[in-house]
Amino acid sequence: VGDLVGPSTGPLTTVSQIDPIKALVTVGEGPWTDFISRHRDANERQRYIKSLDFELLLSNGEVYPEKGKFYALDRSLDVKTGSIRYEVTFPNPGNILRPGQFGKVRFVADIKKGAMVVPQEAVNELQGSFQVAVVGDDSKVSIRPVKMGERIGALWEVTDGVKPGDKVVVQGLQKAREGSTVTVKEWASPAQTVASDGSPAQKTP
């Protein structure tokens, strides 16, 4: 009774583990290299990765209530995509998650206390140097050279050249000139998580 199985026979069935369930996640080579540079000791890095709590954003935008934990990391990068894959396990007591579902996984890779960030469009890059247009209390523009750090989503860390509370020009930067007077309007990103006045930031790759 049953089918004859041979070398060319396809899979008869698929076995999937439901609880806990694995999420397959990819991260780009750039963010991965940045992470390695901050955690160069392999043992310390392994301990740190295992201590992380991962959040899962479901396809409807809701945050899955259970936290995930790191499970495994691929040995090599995918040469086609320039990314590396890792696995995260999530408790699934109510069988809410099913194999084949899609979602987004996030975690806080690093926290920089007192870091100042501005929208990337507020930075003018010219031959390897960077400038921002700062608006003073008199509504006049001052062009300042700045040093830039890490990019965090749509934001960019400023390591030197501005101070907390400085107002920078985000829109119309190309028209801003030293000493020119501008009308100040509060700017808000469509998905604003950090103010454009240099508020402390958390990095979430």
JSON list of C-alpha atoms in Angstrom, two decimals:
[
{"chain": "A", "resi": 1, "resn": "VAL", "atom": "CA", "xyz": [0.00, 0.00, 0.00]},
{"chain": "A", "resi": 2, "resn": "GLY", "atom": "CA", "xyz": [1.39, 3.43, -0.87]},
{"chain": "A", "resi": 3, "resn": "ASP", "atom": "CA", "xyz": [3.64, 4.97, -3.52]},
{"chain": "A", "resi": 4, "resn": "LEU", "atom": "CA", "xyz": [6.96, 3.63, -4.67]},
{"chain": "A", "resi": 5, "resn": "VAL", "atom": "CA", "xyz": [9.80, 5.87, -3.48]},
{"chain": "A", "resi": 6, "resn": "GLY", "atom": "CA", "xyz": [12.92, 6.26, -5.63]},
{"chain": "A", "resi": 7, "resn": "PRO", "atom": "CA", "xyz": [15.94, 8.58, -6.02]},
{"chain": "A", "resi": 8, "resn": "SER", "atom": "CA", "xyz": [13.98, 10.99, -8.23]},
{"chain": "A", "resi": 9, "resn": "THR", "atom": "CA", "xyz": [10.92, 11.09, -6.00]},
{"chain": "A", "resi": 10, "resn": "GLY", "atom": "CA", "xyz": [10.05, 14.55, -4.70]},
{"chain": "A", "resi": 11, "resn": "PRO", "atom": "CA", "xyz": [9.38, 15.33, -1.03]},
{"chain": "A", "resi": 12, "resn": "LEU", "atom": "CA", "xyz": [6.49, 13.35, 0.43]},
{"chain": "A", "resi": 13, "resn": "THR", "atom": "CA", "xyz": [5.79, 15.82, 3.22]},
{"chain": "A", "resi": 14, "resn": "THR", "atom": "CA", "xyz": [7.28, 18.81, 5.03]},
{"chain": "A", "resi": 15, "resn": "VAL", "atom": "CA", "xyz": [7.86, 18.84, 8.78]},
{"chain": "A", "resi": 16, "resn": "SER", "atom": "CA", "xyz": [7.80, 22.28, 10.43]},
{"chain": "A", "resi": 17, "resn": "GLN", "atom": "CA", "xyz": [8.36, 23.24, 14.04]},
{"chain": "A", "resi": 18, "resn": "ILE", "atom": "CA", "xyz": [5.71, 25.63, 15.32]},
{"chain": "A", "resi": 19, "resn": "ASP", "atom": "CA", "xyz": [6.66, 26.40, 18.93]},
{"chain": "A", "resi": 20, "resn": "PRO", "atom": "CA", "xyz": [9.18, 27.89, 19.10]},
{"chain": "A", "resi": 21, "resn": "ILE", "atom": "CA", "xyz": [9.21, 29.07, 15.51]},
{"chain": "A", "resi": 22, "resn": "LYS", "atom": "CA", "xyz": [12.24, 30.37, 13.59]},
{"chain": "A", "resi": 23, "resn": "ALA", "atom": "CA", "xyz": [12.41, 33.65, 11.71]},
{"chain": "A", "resi": 24, "resn": "LEU", "atom": "CA", "xyz": [14.99, 33.92, 8.92]},
{"chain": "A", "resi": 25, "resn": "VAL", "atom": "CA", "xyz": [16.46, 37.42, 8.81]},
{"chain": "A", "resi": 26, "resn": "THR", "atom": "CA", "xyz": [19.03, 39.05, 6.52]},
{"chain": "A", "resi": 27, "resn": "VAL", "atom": "CA", "xyz": [21.25, 42.02, 7.32]},
{"chain": "A", "resi": 28, "resn": "GLY", "atom": "CA", "xyz": [23.38, 43.94, 4.83]},
{"chain": "A", "resi": 29, "resn": "GLU", "atom": "CA", "xyz": [27.16, 43.69, 4.75]},
{"chain": "A", "resi": 30, "resn": "GLY", "atom": "CA", "xyz": [27.56, 47.34, 5.79]},
{"chain": "A", "resi": 31, "resn": "PRO", "atom": "CA", "xyz": [25.52, 47.19, 9.01]},
{"chain": "A", "resi": 32, "resn": "TRP", "atom": "CA", "xyz": [27.04, 43.80, 9.83]},
{"chain": "A", "resi": 33, "resn": "THR", "atom": "CA", "xyz": [30.59, 45.18, 9.41]},
{"chain": "A", "resi": 34, "resn": "ASP", "atom": "CA", "xyz": [29.69, 48.17, 11.61]},
{"chain": "A", "resi": 35, "resn": "PHE", "atom": "CA", "xyz": [28.41, 45.79, 14.27]},
{"chain": "A", "resi": 36, "resn": "ILE", "atom": "CA", "xyz": [31.61, 43.71, 14.14]},
{"chain": "A", "resi": 37, "resn": "SER", "atom": "CA", "xyz": [33.77, 46.83, 14.45]},
{"chain": "A", "resi": 38, "resn": "ARG", "atom": "CA", "xyz": [31.97, 47.75, 17.68]},
{"chain": "A", "resi": 39, "resn": "HIS", "atom": "CA", "xyz": [32.31, 44.23, 19.10]},
{"chain": "A", "resi": 40, "resn": "ARG", "atom": "CA", "xyz": [35.67, 42.92, 17.92]},
{"chain": "A", "resi": 41, "resn": "ASP", "atom": "CA", "xyz": [36.16, 40.26, 20.58]},
{"chain": "A", "resi": 42, "resn": "ALA", "atom": "CA", "xyz": [34.41, 37.12, 19.30]},
{"chain": "A", "resi": 43, "resn": "ASN", "atom": "CA", "xyz": [33.44, 35.81, 22.75]},
{"chain": "A", "resi": 44, "resn": "GLU", "atom": "CA", "xyz": [32.10, 39.16, 23.89]},
{"chain": "A", "resi": 45, "resn": "ARG", "atom": "CA", "xyz": [30.22, 39.54, 20.62]},
{"chain": "A", "resi": 46, "resn": "GLN", "atom": "CA", "xyz": [28.61, 36.12, 21.01]},
{"chain": "A", "resi": 47, "resn": "ARG", "atom": "CA", "xyz": [27.50, 36.92, 24.57]},
{"chain": "A", "resi": 48, "resn": "TYR", "atom": "CA", "xyz": [26.11, 40.25, 23.44]},
{"chain": "A", "resi": 49, "resn": "ILE", "atom": "CA", "xyz": [24.16, 38.77, 20.52]},
{"chain": "A", "resi": 50, "resn": "LYS", "atom": "CA", "xyz": [22.64, 36.12, 22.78]},
{"chain": "A", "resi": 51, "resn": "SER", "atom": "CA", "xyz": [21.53, 38.80, 25.25]},
{"chain": "A", "resi": 52, "resn": "LEU", "atom": "CA", "xyz": [19.55, 40.73, 22.63]},
{"chain": "A", "resi": 53, "resn": "ASP", "atom": "CA", "xyz": [15.76, 40.80, 22.57]},
{"chain": "A", "resi": 54, "resn": "PHE", "atom": "CA", "xyz": [14.26, 40.77, 19.07]},
{"chain": "A", "resi": 55, "resn": "GLU", "atom": "CA", "xyz": [10.88, 42.24, 18.16]},
{"chain": "A", "resi": 56, "resn": "LEU", "atom": "CA", "xyz": [8.70, 40.91, 15.35]},
{"chain": "A", "resi": 57, "resn": "LEU", "atom": "CA", "xyz": [6.46, 43.28, 13.40]},
{"chain": "A", "resi": 58, "resn": "LEU", "atom": "CA", "xyz": [3.61, 41.39, 11.79]},
{"chain": "A", "resi": 59, "resn": "SER", "atom": "CA", "xyz": [2.32, 42.14, 8.30]},
{"chain": "A", "resi": 60, "resn": "ASN", "atom": "CA", "xyz": [-0.60, 44.14, 9.74]},
{"chain": "A", "resi": 61, "resn": "GLY", "atom": "CA", "xyz": [1.79, 46.44, 11.62]},
{"chain": "A", "resi": 62, "resn": "GLU", "atom": "CA", "xyz": [1.23, 44.94, 15.06]},
{"chain": "A", "resi": 63, "resn": "VAL", "atom": "CA", "xyz": [4.16, 44.04, 17.30]},
{"chain": "A", "resi": 64, "resn": "TYR", "atom": "CA", "xyz": [4.17, 40.34, 18.21]},
{"chain": "A", "resi": 65, "resn": "PRO", "atom": "CA", "xyz": [3.95, 40.14, 22.03]},
{"chain": "A", "resi": 66, "resn": "GLU", "atom": "CA", "xyz": [6.71, 37.54, 22.52]},
{"chain": "A", "resi": 67, "resn": "LYS", "atom": "CA", "xyz": [10.40, 38.50, 22.36]},
{"chain": "A", "resi": 68, "resn": "GLY", "atom": "CA", "xyz": [12.75, 36.53, 20.15]},
{"chain": "A", "resi": 69, "resn": "LYS", "atom": "CA", "xyz": [16.26, 35.24, 20.82]},
{"chain": "A", "resi": 70, "resn": "PHE", "atom": "CA", "xyz": [19.23, 34.73, 18.53]},
{"chain": "A", "resi": 71, "resn": "TYR", "atom": "CA", "xyz": [19.60, 31.14, 17.36]},
{"chain": "A", "resi": 72, "resn": "ALA", "atom": "CA", "xyz": [22.18, 30.80, 14.57]},
{"chain": "A", "resi": 73, "resn": "LEU", "atom": "CA", "xyz": [24.20, 32.73, 11.98]},
{"chain": "A", "resi": 74, "resn": "ASP", "atom": "CA", "xyz": [25.21, 31.66, 8.48]},
{"chain": "A", "resi": 75, "resn": "ARG", "atom": "CA", "xyz": [28.92, 31.11, 7.95]},
{"chain": "A", "resi": 76, "resn": "SER", "atom": "CA", "xyz": [29.18, 33.25, 4.82]},
{"chain": "A", "resi": 77, "resn": "LEU", "atom": "CA", "xyz": [27.56, 36.19, 3.06]},
{"chain": "A", "resi": 78, "resn": "ASP", "atom": "CA", "xyz": [25.29, 35.74, 0.08]},
{"chain": "A", "resi": 79, "resn": "VAL", "atom": "CA", "xyz": [27.38, 37.03, -2.84]},
{"chain": "A", "resi": 80, "resn": "LYS", "atom": "CA", "xyz": [24.25, 37.83, -4.86]},
{"chain": "A", "resi": 81, "resn": "THR", "atom": "CA", "xyz": [22.59, 40.04, -2.26]},
{"chain": "A", "resi": 82, "resn": "GLY", "atom": "CA", "xyz": [25.61, 41.15, -0.20]},
{"chain": "A", "resi": 83, "resn": "SER", "atom": "CA", "xyz": [23.86, 40.13, 3.00]},
{"chain": "A", "resi": 84, "resn": "ILE", "atom": "CA", "xyz": [24.23, 37.56, 5.74]},
{"chain": "A", "resi": 85, "resn": "ARG", "atom": "CA", "xyz": [21.37, 35.50, 7.17]},
{"chain": "A", "resi": 86, "resn": "TYR", "atom": "CA", "xyz": [20.69, 34.70, 10.80]},
{"chain": "A", "resi": 87, "resn": "GLU", "atom": "CA", "xyz": [17.93, 32.87, 12.62]},
{"chain": "A", "resi": 88, "resn": "VAL", "atom": "CA", "xyz": [15.83, 34.09, 15.54]},
{"chain": "A", "resi": 89, "resn": "THR", "atom": "CA", "xyz": [13.43, 31.91, 17.53]},
{"chain": "A", "resi": 90, "resn": "PHE", "atom": "CA", "xyz": [10.14, 33.24, 18.89]},
{"chain": "A", "resi": 91, "resn": "PRO", "atom": "CA", "xyz": [7.88, 31.51, 21.42]},
{"chain": "A", "resi": 92, "resn": "ASN", "atom": "CA", "xyz": [4.59, 30.69, 19.69]},
{"chain": "A", "resi": 93, "resn": "PRO", "atom": "CA", "xyz": [2.29, 29.36, 22.43]},
{"chain": "A", "resi": 94, "resn": "GLY", "atom": "CA", "xyz": [-0.96, 30.22, 20.64]},
{"chain": "A", "resi": 95, "resn": "ASN", "atom": "CA", "xyz": [0.25, 29.10, 17.21]},
{"chain": "A", "resi": 96, "resn": "ILE", "atom": "CA", "xyz": [-0.32, 32.64, 15.95]},
{"chain": "A", "resi": 97, "resn": "LEU", "atom": "CA", "xyz": [2.74, 32.40, 13.71]},
{"chain": "A", "resi": 98, "resn": "ARG", "atom": "CA", "xyz": [2.75, 29.94, 10.85]},
{"chain": "A", "resi": 99, "resn": "PRO", "atom": "CA", "xyz": [5.53, 28.73, 8.52]},
{"chain": "A", "resi": 100, "resn": "GLY", "atom": "CA", "xyz": [5.77, 30.93, 5.43]},
{"chain": "A", "resi": 101, "resn": "GLN", "atom": "CA", "xyz": [4.54, 34.13, 7.06]},
{"chain": "A", "resi": 102, "resn": "PHE", "atom": "CA", "xyz": [6.36, 37.41, 6.45]},
{"chain": "A", "resi": 103, "resn": "GLY", "atom": "CA", "xyz": [7.23, 40.12, 8.93]},
{"chain": "A", "resi": 104, "resn": "LYS", "atom": "CA", "xyz": [9.99, 42.47, 10.02]},
{"chain": "A", "resi": 105, "resn": "VAL", "atom": "CA", "xyz": [12.46, 41.76, 12.80]},
{"chain": "A", "resi": 106, "resn": "ARG", "atom": "CA", "xyz": [14.17, 44.56, 14.69]},
{"chain": "A", "resi": 107, "resn": "PHE", "atom": "CA", "xyz": [16.49, 44.94, 17.65]},
{"chain": "A", "resi": 108, "resn": "VAL", "atom": "CA", "xyz": [18.57, 47.64, 19.31]},
{"chain": "A", "resi": 109, "resn": "ALA", "atom": "CA", "xyz": [22.14, 46.98, 18.21]},
{"chain": "A", "resi": 110, "resn": "ASP", "atom": "CA", "xyz": [23.72, 49.89, 20.03]},
{"chain": "A", "resi": 111, "resn": "ILE", "atom": "CA", "xyz": [22.81, 52.86, 22.22]},
{"chain": "A", "resi": 112, "resn": "LYS", "atom": "CA", "xyz": [24.74, 56.10, 21.98]},
{"chain": "A", "resi": 113, "resn": "LYS", "atom": "CA", "xyz": [23.89, 58.42, 24.83]},
{"chain": "A", "resi": 114, "resn": "GLY", "atom": "CA", "xyz": [23.91, 62.08, 23.86]},
{"chain": "A", "resi": 115, "resn": "ALA", "atom": "CA", "xyz": [24.34, 61.36, 20.15]},
{"chain": "A", "resi": 116, "resn": "MET", "atom": "CA", "xyz": [23.08, 64.11, 17.85]},
{"chain": "A", "resi": 117, "resn": "VAL", "atom": "CA", "xyz": [21.30, 63.20, 14.63]},
{"chain": "A", "resi": 118, "resn": "VAL", "atom": "CA", "xyz": [19.83, 65.19, 11.77]},
{"chain": "A", "resi": 119, "resn": "PRO", "atom": "CA", "xyz": [17.82, 64.15, 8.70]},
{"chain": "A", "resi": 120, "resn": "GLN", "atom": "CA", "xyz": [20.16, 63.10, 5.90]},
{"chain": "A", "resi": 121, "resn": "GLU", "atom": "CA", "xyz": [18.66, 65.71, 3.57]},
{"chain": "A", "resi": 122, "resn": "ALA", "atom": "CA", "xyz": [19.87, 68.43, 5.99]},
{"chain": "A", "resi": 123, "resn": "VAL", "atom": "CA", "xyz": [23.50, 67.60, 5.14]},
{"chain": "A", "resi": 124, "resn": "ASN", "atom": "CA", "xyz": [25.27, 69.05, 2.11]},
{"chain": "A", "resi": 125, "resn": "GLU", "atom": "CA", "xyz": [28.19, 66.92, 0.92]},
{"chain": "A", "resi": 126, "resn": "LEU", "atom": "CA", "xyz": [30.86, 68.48, -1.27]},
{"chain": "A", "resi": 127, "resn": "GLN", "atom": "CA", "xyz": [34.06, 66.67, -2.25]},
{"chain": "A", "resi": 128, "resn": "GLY", "atom": "CA", "xyz": [34.23, 64.66, 0.94]},
{"chain": "A", "resi": 129, "resn": "SER", "atom": "CA", "xyz": [33.35, 67.53, 3.29]},
{"chain": "A", "resi": 130, "resn": "PHE", "atom": "CA", "xyz": [29.99, 68.10, 4.94]},
{"chain": "A", "resi": 131, "resn": "GLN", "atom": "CA", "xyz": [27.99, 71.20, 5.82]},
{"chain": "A", "resi": 132, "resn": "VAL", "atom": "CA", "xyz": [24.70, 72.04, 7.48]},
{"chain": "A", "resi": 133, "resn": "ALA", "atom": "CA", "xyz": [22.79, 75.31, 7.51]},
{"chain": "A", "resi": 134, "resn": "VAL", "atom": "CA", "xyz": [22.04, 76.36, 11.09]},
{"chain": "A", "resi": 135, "resn": "VAL", "atom": "CA", "xyz": [19.33, 78.95, 11.78]},
{"chain": "A", "resi": 136, "resn": "GLY", "atom": "CA", "xyz": [20.03, 81.30, 14.68]},
{"chain": "A", "resi": 137, "resn": "ASP", "atom": "CA", "xyz": [17.60, 83.07, 17.02]},
{"chain": "A", "resi": 138, "resn": "ASP", "atom": "CA", "xyz": [17.58, 86.00, 14.57]},
{"chain": "A", "resi": 139, "resn": "SER", "atom": "CA", "xyz": [16.38, 83.65, 11.78]},
{"chain": "A", "resi": 140, "resn": "LYS", "atom": "CA", "xyz": [19.66, 84.11, 9.92]},
{"chain": "A", "resi": 141, "resn": "VAL", "atom": "CA", "xyz": [21.51, 81.21, 8.34]},
{"chain": "A", "resi": 142, "resn": "SER", "atom": "CA", "xyz": [25.01, 80.15, 9.33]},
{"chain": "A", "resi": 143, "resn": "ILE", "atom": "CA", "xyz": [26.75, 77.55, 7.16]},
{"chain": "A", "resi": 144, "resn": "ARG", "atom": "CA", "xyz": [28.79, 75.23, 9.37]},
{"chain": "A", "resi": 145, "resn": "PRO", "atom": "CA", "xyz": [31.26, 72.50, 8.51]},
{"chain": "A", "resi": 146, "resn": "VAL", "atom": "CA", "xyz": [30.40, 69.30, 10.36]},
{"chain": "A", "resi": 147, "resn": "LYS", "atom": "CA", "xyz": [31.80, 65.84, 10.91]},
{"chain": "A", "resi": 148, "resn": "MET", "atom": "CA", "xyz": [29.46, 62.95, 10.30]},
{"chain": "A", "resi": 149, "resn": "GLY", "atom": "CA", "xyz": [29.19, 59.56, 11.95]},
{"chain": "A", "resi": 150, "resn": "GLU", "atom": "CA", "xyz": [26.85, 56.65, 11.33]},
{"chain": "A", "resi": 151, "resn": "ARG", "atom": "CA", "xyz": [23.73, 56.69, 9.19]},
{"chain": "A", "resi": 152, "resn": "ILE", "atom": "CA", "xyz": [20.68, 55.46, 11.09]},
{"chain": "A", "resi": 153, "resn": "GLY", "atom": "CA", "xyz": [17.79, 54.92, 8.72]},
{"chain": "A", "resi": 154, "resn": "ALA", "atom": "CA", "xyz": [16.88, 58.35, 7.33]},
{"chain": "A", "resi": 155, "resn": "LEU", "atom": "CA", "xyz": [19.01, 60.07, 9.98]},
{"chain": "A", "resi": 156, "resn": "TRP", "atom": "CA", "xyz": [22.70, 60.86, 10.16]},
{"chain": "A", "resi": 157, "resn": "GLU", "atom": "CA", "xyz": [24.82, 61.22, 13.28]},
{"chain": "A", "resi": 158, "resn": "VAL", "atom": "CA", "xyz": [26.71, 64.51, 13.66]},
{"chain": "A", "resi": 159, "resn": "THR", "atom": "CA", "xyz": [29.88, 64.07, 15.71]},
{"chain": "A", "resi": 160, "resn": "ASP", "atom": "CA", "xyz": [31.13, 67.67, 15.57]},
{"chain": "A", "resi": 161, "resn": "GLY", "atom": "CA", "xyz": [29.94, 71.08, 14.39]},
{"chain": "A", "resi": 162, "resn": "VAL", "atom": "CA", "xyz": [26.52, 71.43, 16.02]},
{"chain": "A", "resi": 163, "resn": "LYS", "atom": "CA", "xyz": [25.21, 71.37, 19.56]},
{"chain": "A", "resi": 164, "resn": "PRO", "atom": "CA", "xyz": [21.91, 70.21, 21.08]},
{"chain": "A", "resi": 165, "resn": "GLY", "atom": "CA", "xyz": [19.12, 72.67, 20.33]},
{"chain": "A", "resi": 166, "resn": "ASP", "atom": "CA", "xyz": [20.58, 73.96, 17.06]},
{"chain": "A", "resi": 167, "resn": "LYS", "atom": "CA", "xyz": [17.98, 74.30, 14.31]},
{"chain": "A", "resi": 168, "resn": "VAL", "atom": "CA", "xyz": [19.10, 73.05, 10.90]},
{"chain": "A", "resi": 169, "resn": "VAL", "atom": "CA", "xyz": [17.59, 73.64, 7.47]},
{"chain": "A", "resi": 170, "resn": "VAL", "atom": "CA", "xyz": [16.01, 70.44, 6.15]},
{"chain": "A", "resi": 171, "resn": "GLN", "atom": "CA", "xyz": [14.06, 71.62, 3.11]},
{"chain": "A", "resi": 172, "resn": "GLY", "atom": "CA", "xyz": [15.42, 74.20, 0.67]},
{"chain": "A", "resi": 173, "resn": "LEU", "atom": "CA", "xyz": [19.03, 73.58, 1.72]},
{"chain": "A", "resi": 174, "resn": "GLN", "atom": "CA", "xyz": [20.39, 74.44, -1.74]},
{"chain": "A", "resi": 175, "resn": "LYS", "atom": "CA", "xyz": [18.87, 77.94, -1.48]},
{"chain": "A", "resi": 176, "resn": "ALA", "atom": "CA", "xyz": [20.29, 78.65, 1.98]},
{"chain": "A", "resi": 177, "resn": "ARG", "atom": "CA", "xyz": [23.11, 81.19, 1.96]},
{"chain": "A", "resi": 178, "resn": "GLU", "atom": "CA", "xyz": [25.38, 82.50, 4.72]},
{"chain": "A", "resi": 179, "resn": "GLY", "atom": "CA", "xyz": [23.63, 85.41, 6.44]},
{"chain": "A", "resi": 180, "resn": "SER", "atom": "CA", "xyz": [20.34, 85.01, 4.60]},
{"chain": "A", "resi": 181, "resn": "THR", "atom": "CA", "xyz": [17.09, 85.34, 6.54]},
{"chain": "A", "resi": 182, "resn": "VAL", "atom": "CA", "xyz": [14.63, 82.46, 6.53]},
{"chain": "A", "resi": 183, "resn": "THR", "atom": "CA", "xyz": [11.16, 81.75, 7.85]},
{"chain": "A", "resi": 184, "resn": "VAL", "atom": "CA", "xyz": [11.36, 78.95, 10.40]},
{"chain": "A", "resi": 185, "resn": "LYS", "atom": "CA", "xyz": [8.78, 76.18, 10.27]},
{"chain": "A", "resi": 186, "resn": "GLU", "atom": "CA", "xyz": [8.90, 73.06, 12.43]},
{"chain": "A", "resi": 187, "resn": "TRP", "atom": "CA", "xyz": [9.79, 70.01, 10.34]},
{"chain": "A", "resi": 188, "resn": "ALA", "atom": "CA", "xyz": [8.44, 66.53, 11.00]},
{"chain": "A", "resi": 189, "resn": "SER", "atom": "CA", "xyz": [9.34, 63.32, 9.22]},
{"chain": "A", "resi": 190, "resn": "PRO", "atom": "CA", "xyz": [6.41, 61.17, 8.01]},
{"chain": "A", "resi": 191, "resn": "ALA", "atom": "CA", "xyz": [7.64, 58.51, 10.46]},
{"chain": "A", "resi": 192, "resn": "GLN", "atom": "CA", "xyz": [9.46, 60.75, 12.91]},
{"chain": "A", "resi": 193, "resn": "THR", "atom": "CA", "xyz": [11.22, 58.95, 15.73]},
{"chain": "A", "resi": 194, "resn": "VAL", "atom": "CA", "xyz": [13.84, 61.56, 16.60]},
{"chain": "A", "resi": 195, "resn": "ALA", "atom": "CA", "xyz": [13.49, 65.35, 16.52]},
{"chain": "A", "resi": 196, "resn": "SER", "atom": "CA", "xyz": [15.56, 67.34, 14.04]},
{"chain": "A", "resi": 197, "resn": "ASP", "atom": "CA", "xyz": [17.17, 69.36, 16.82]},
{"chain": "A", "resi": 198, "resn": "GLY", "atom": "CA", "xyz": [19.83, 66.85, 17.79]},
{"chain": "A", "resi": 199, "resn": "SER", "atom": "CA", "xyz": [17.97, 64.63, 20.25]},
{"chain": "A", "resi": 200, "resn": "PRO", "atom": "CA", "xyz": [19.60, 61.47, 21.66]},
{"chain": "A", "resi": 201, "resn": "ALA", "atom": "CA", "xyz": [19.11, 58.44, 19.47]},
{"chain": "A", "resi": 202, "resn": "GLN", "atom": "CA", "xyz": [18.94, 54.68, 19.68]},
{"chain": "A", "resi": 203, "resn": "LYS", "atom": "CA", "xyz": [20.28, 52.70, 16.77]},
{"chain": "A", "resi": 204, "resn": "THR", "atom": "CA", "xyz": [17.93, 50.01, 15.47]},
{"chain": "A", "resi": 205, "resn": "PRO", "atom": "CA", "xyz": [19.15, 48.25, 12.31]}
]
